[in-house]
Tab-separated table of C-alpha atoms and ligand atoms in Angstrom:
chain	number	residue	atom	x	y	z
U	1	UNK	CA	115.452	97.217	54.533
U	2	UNK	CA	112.923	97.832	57.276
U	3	UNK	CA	112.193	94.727	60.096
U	4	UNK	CA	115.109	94.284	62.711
U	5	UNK	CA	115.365	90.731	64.377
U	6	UNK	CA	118.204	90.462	67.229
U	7	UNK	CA	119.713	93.728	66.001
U	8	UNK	CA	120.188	92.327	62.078
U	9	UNK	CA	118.410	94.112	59.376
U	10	UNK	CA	116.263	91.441	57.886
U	11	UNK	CA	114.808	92.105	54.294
U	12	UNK	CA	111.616	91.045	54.254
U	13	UNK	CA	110.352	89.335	51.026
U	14	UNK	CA	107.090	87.963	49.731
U	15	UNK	CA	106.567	85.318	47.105
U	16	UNK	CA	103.863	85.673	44.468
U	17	UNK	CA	102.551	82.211	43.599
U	18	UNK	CA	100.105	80.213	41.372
U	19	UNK	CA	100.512	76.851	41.000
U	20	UNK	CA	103.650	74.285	42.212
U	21	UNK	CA	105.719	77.269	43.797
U	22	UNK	CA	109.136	75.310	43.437
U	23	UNK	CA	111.266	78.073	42.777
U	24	UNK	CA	109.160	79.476	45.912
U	25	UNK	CA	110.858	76.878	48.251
U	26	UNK	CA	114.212	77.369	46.448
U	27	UNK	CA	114.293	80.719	47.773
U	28	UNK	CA	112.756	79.743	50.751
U	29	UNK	CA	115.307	77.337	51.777
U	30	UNK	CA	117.623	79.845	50.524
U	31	UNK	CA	116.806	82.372	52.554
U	32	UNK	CA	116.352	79.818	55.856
U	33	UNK	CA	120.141	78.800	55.490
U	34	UNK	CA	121.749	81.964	54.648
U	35	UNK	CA	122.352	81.733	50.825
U	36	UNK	CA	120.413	85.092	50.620
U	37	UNK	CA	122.329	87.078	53.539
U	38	UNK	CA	119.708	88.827	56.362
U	39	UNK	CA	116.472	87.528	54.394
U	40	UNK	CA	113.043	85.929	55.065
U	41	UNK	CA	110.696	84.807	53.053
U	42	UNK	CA	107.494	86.847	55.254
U	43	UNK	CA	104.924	85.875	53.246
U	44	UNK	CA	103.298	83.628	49.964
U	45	UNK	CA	100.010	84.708	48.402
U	46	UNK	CA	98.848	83.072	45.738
U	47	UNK	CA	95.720	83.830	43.312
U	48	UNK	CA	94.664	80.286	43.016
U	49	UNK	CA	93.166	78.443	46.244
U	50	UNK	CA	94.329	75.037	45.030
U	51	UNK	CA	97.689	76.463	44.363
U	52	UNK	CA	100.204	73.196	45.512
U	53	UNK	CA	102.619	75.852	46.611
U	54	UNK	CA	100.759	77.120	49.468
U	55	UNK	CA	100.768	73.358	51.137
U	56	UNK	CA	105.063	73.448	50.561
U	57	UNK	CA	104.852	77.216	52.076
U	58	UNK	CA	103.031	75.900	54.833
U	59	UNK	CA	105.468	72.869	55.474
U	60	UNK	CA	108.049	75.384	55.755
U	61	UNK	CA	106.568	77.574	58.290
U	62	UNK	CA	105.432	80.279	56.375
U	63	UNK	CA	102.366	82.423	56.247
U	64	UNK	CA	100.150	81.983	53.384
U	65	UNK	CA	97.646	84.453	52.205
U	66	UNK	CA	94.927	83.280	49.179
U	67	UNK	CA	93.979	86.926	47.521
U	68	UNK	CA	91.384	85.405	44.607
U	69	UNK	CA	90.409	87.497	41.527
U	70	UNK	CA	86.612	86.509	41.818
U	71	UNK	CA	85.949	88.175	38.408
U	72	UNK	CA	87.263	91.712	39.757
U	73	UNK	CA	89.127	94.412	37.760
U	74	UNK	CA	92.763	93.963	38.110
U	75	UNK	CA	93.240	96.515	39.822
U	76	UNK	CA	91.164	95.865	42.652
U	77	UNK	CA	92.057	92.457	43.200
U	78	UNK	CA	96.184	94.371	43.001
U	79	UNK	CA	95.081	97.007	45.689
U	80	UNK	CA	94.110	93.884	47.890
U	81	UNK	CA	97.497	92.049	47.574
U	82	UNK	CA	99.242	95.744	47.967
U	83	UNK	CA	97.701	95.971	51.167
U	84	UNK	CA	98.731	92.647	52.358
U	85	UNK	CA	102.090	93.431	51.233
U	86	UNK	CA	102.453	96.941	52.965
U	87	UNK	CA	100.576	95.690	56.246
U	88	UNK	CA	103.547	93.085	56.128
U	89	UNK	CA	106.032	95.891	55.166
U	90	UNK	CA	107.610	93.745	52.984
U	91	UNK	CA	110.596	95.317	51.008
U	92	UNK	CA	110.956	93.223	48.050
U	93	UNK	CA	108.252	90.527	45.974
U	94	UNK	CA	109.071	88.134	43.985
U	95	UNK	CA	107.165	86.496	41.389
U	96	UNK	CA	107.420	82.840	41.094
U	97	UNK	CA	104.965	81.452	38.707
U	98	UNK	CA	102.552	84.013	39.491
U	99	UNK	CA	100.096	83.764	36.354
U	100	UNK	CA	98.615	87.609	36.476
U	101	UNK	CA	100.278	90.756	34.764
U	102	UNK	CA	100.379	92.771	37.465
U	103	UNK	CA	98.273	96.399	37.452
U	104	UNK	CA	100.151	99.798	37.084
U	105	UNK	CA	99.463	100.785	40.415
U	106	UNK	CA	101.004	97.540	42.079
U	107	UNK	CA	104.323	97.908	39.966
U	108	UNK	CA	104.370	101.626	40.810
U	109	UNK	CA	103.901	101.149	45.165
U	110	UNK	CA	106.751	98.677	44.448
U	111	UNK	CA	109.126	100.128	41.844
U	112	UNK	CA	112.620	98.280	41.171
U	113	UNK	CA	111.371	95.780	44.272
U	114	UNK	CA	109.009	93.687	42.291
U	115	UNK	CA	111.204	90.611	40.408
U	116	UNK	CA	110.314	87.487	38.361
U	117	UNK	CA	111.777	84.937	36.932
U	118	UNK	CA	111.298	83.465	33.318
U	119	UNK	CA	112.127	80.241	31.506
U	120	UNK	CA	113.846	81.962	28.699
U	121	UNK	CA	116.654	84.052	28.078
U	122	UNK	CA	115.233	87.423	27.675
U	123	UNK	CA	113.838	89.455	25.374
U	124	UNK	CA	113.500	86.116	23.518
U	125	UNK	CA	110.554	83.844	23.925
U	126	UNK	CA	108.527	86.317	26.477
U	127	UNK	CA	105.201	85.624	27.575
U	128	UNK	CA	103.428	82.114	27.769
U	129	UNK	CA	105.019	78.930	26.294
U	130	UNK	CA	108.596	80.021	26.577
U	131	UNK	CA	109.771	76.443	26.056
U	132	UNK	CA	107.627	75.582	23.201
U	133	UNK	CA	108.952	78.989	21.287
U	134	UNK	CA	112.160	77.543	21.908
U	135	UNK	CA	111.914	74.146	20.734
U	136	UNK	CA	109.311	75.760	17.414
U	137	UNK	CA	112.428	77.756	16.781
U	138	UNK	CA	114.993	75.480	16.734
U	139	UNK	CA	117.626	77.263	19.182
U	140	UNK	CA	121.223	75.644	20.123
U	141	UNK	CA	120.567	76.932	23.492
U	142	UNK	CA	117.778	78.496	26.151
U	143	UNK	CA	117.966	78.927	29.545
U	144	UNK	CA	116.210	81.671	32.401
U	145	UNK	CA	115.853	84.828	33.240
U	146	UNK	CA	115.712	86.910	36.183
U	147	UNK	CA	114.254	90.478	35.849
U	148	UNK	CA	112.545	93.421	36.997
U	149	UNK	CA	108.926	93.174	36.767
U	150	UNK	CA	107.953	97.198	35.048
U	151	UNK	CA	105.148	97.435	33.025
U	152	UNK	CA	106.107	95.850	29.513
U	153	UNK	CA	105.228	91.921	29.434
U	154	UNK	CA	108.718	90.598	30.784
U	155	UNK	CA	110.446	93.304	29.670
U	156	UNK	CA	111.967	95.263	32.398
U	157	UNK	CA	116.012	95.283	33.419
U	158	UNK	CA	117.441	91.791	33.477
U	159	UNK	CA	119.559	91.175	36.537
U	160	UNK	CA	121.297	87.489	35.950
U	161	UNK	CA	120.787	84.592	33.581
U	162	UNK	CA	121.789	80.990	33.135
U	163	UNK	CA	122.290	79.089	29.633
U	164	UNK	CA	121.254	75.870	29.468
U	165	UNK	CA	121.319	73.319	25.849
U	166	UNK	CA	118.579	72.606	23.834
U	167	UNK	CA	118.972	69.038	22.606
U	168	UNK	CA	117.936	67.720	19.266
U	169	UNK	CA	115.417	65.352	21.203
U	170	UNK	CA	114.403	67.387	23.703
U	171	UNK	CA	110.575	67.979	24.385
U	172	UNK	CA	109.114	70.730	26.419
U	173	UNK	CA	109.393	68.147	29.526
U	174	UNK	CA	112.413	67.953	29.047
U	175	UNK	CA	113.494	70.979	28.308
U	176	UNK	CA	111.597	72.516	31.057
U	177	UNK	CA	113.052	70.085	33.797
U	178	UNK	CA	116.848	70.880	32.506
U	179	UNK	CA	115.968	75.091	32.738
U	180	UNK	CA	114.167	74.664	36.351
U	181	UNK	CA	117.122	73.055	37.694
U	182	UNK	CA	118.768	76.311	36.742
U	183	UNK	CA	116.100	78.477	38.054
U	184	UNK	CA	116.432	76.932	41.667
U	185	UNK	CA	120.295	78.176	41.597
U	186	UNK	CA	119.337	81.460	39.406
U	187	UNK	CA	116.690	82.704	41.756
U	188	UNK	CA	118.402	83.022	45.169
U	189	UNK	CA	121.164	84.578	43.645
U	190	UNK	CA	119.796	87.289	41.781
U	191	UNK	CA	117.540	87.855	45.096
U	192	UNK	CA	120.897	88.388	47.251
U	193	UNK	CA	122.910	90.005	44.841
U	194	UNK	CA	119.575	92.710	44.441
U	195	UNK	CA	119.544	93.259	48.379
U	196	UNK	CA	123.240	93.167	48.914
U	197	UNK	CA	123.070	96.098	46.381
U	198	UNK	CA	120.052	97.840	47.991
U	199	UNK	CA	121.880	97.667	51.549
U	200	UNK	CA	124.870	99.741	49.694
U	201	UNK	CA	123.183	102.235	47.889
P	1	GRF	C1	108.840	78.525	36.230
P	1	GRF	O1	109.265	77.872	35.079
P	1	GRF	C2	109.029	80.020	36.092
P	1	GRF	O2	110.135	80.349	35.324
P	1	GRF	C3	107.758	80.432	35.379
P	1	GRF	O3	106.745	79.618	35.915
P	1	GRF	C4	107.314	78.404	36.401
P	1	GRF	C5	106.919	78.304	37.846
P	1	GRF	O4	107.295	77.078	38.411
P	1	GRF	N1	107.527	81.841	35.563
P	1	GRF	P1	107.210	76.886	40.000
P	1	GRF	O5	105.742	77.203	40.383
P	1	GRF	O6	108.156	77.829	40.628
P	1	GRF	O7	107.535	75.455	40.240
């Protein structure tokens, strides 16, 4: 991992955002009190202007960057966040609600450091609606899923997930609150357990 601050090696990350950005401040506040070992949280860009996220990134000190599609090709609007990422030389993103598939060319300048994090347990329910496929289907149980973002639709190597009920009466409110809770936990985790293995190897 590349920045040094007082002679520690400090992984720098960078959130990906659209909209509320809670599991952004769970990591956050993870990394601020040492639950993720040697971390900061460098940077949060987010697609959408409005995104509530930014105003909790802000609140928490960090530097927020707004890279908007504007109607581009994917790929342009990617080589624009790329850029911010590497002028930052950040060492590992992480998705957080960040409502784009991301272009070929961004997974490939960030290869196994790219991770997001998905209100099912993986490879079921992938893609939008997660909750809703669980609830249409009638599962015992659900839960979330932290993974490797390669270039199937949440596809790539799972690193940790957490199992959480589905109740009879449960709607996708409901559901959704009881699986966030776990995401908070899930997310930090999986984020120190990936560096602590990157610092061995
Ligand atoms: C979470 O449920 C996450 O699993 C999914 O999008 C939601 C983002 O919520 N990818 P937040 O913006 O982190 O509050």
């Amino acid at each position: 991992m590349s920045s040094k601050t007082d002679g520690v090696e400090r992984a720098r990350i960078a959130i990906l955002i659209s909209g509320r950005g809670s599991n952004m401040v769970a990591l956050a506040e993870a990394a601020r009190d040492g639950r993720i070992a040697n971390a900061r949280v460098a940077i949060v860009i987010s697609d959408q202007p409005n995104a509530a996220g930014l105003v909790k990134a802000t609140e928490l000190g960090i530097e927020t960057l707004v890279v908007e599609r504007r109607g581009r090709p994917r790929a342009e609007h990617d080589r624009e966040v790329v850029a911010a990422l590497q002028t930052r030389h950040i060492d590992l993103v992480c998705l957080a609600g960040y409502m784009r598939v991301l272009s070929g060319e961004f997974i490939e300048a960030y290869r196994g450091r790219i991770l997001n994090i998905h209100p099912s347990l993986l490879p079921a329910f992938p893609g939008l609606d997660a909750h809703q496929q669980a609830l249409e289907q009638r599962v015992e149980s659900s839960g979330c899923t932290v993974h490797f973002v390669d270039e199937t639709l949440d596809g790539g190597p799972i690193i940790a997930q957490r199992v959480v009920p589905v109740l009879g009466d449960d709607s996708v409110e409901s559901l959704s609150a009881r699986i966030l809770k776990e995401e908070h936990q899930l997310y930090p985790e999986a984020v120190a357990m990936v560096l602590s293995n990157n610092r061995s190897e």
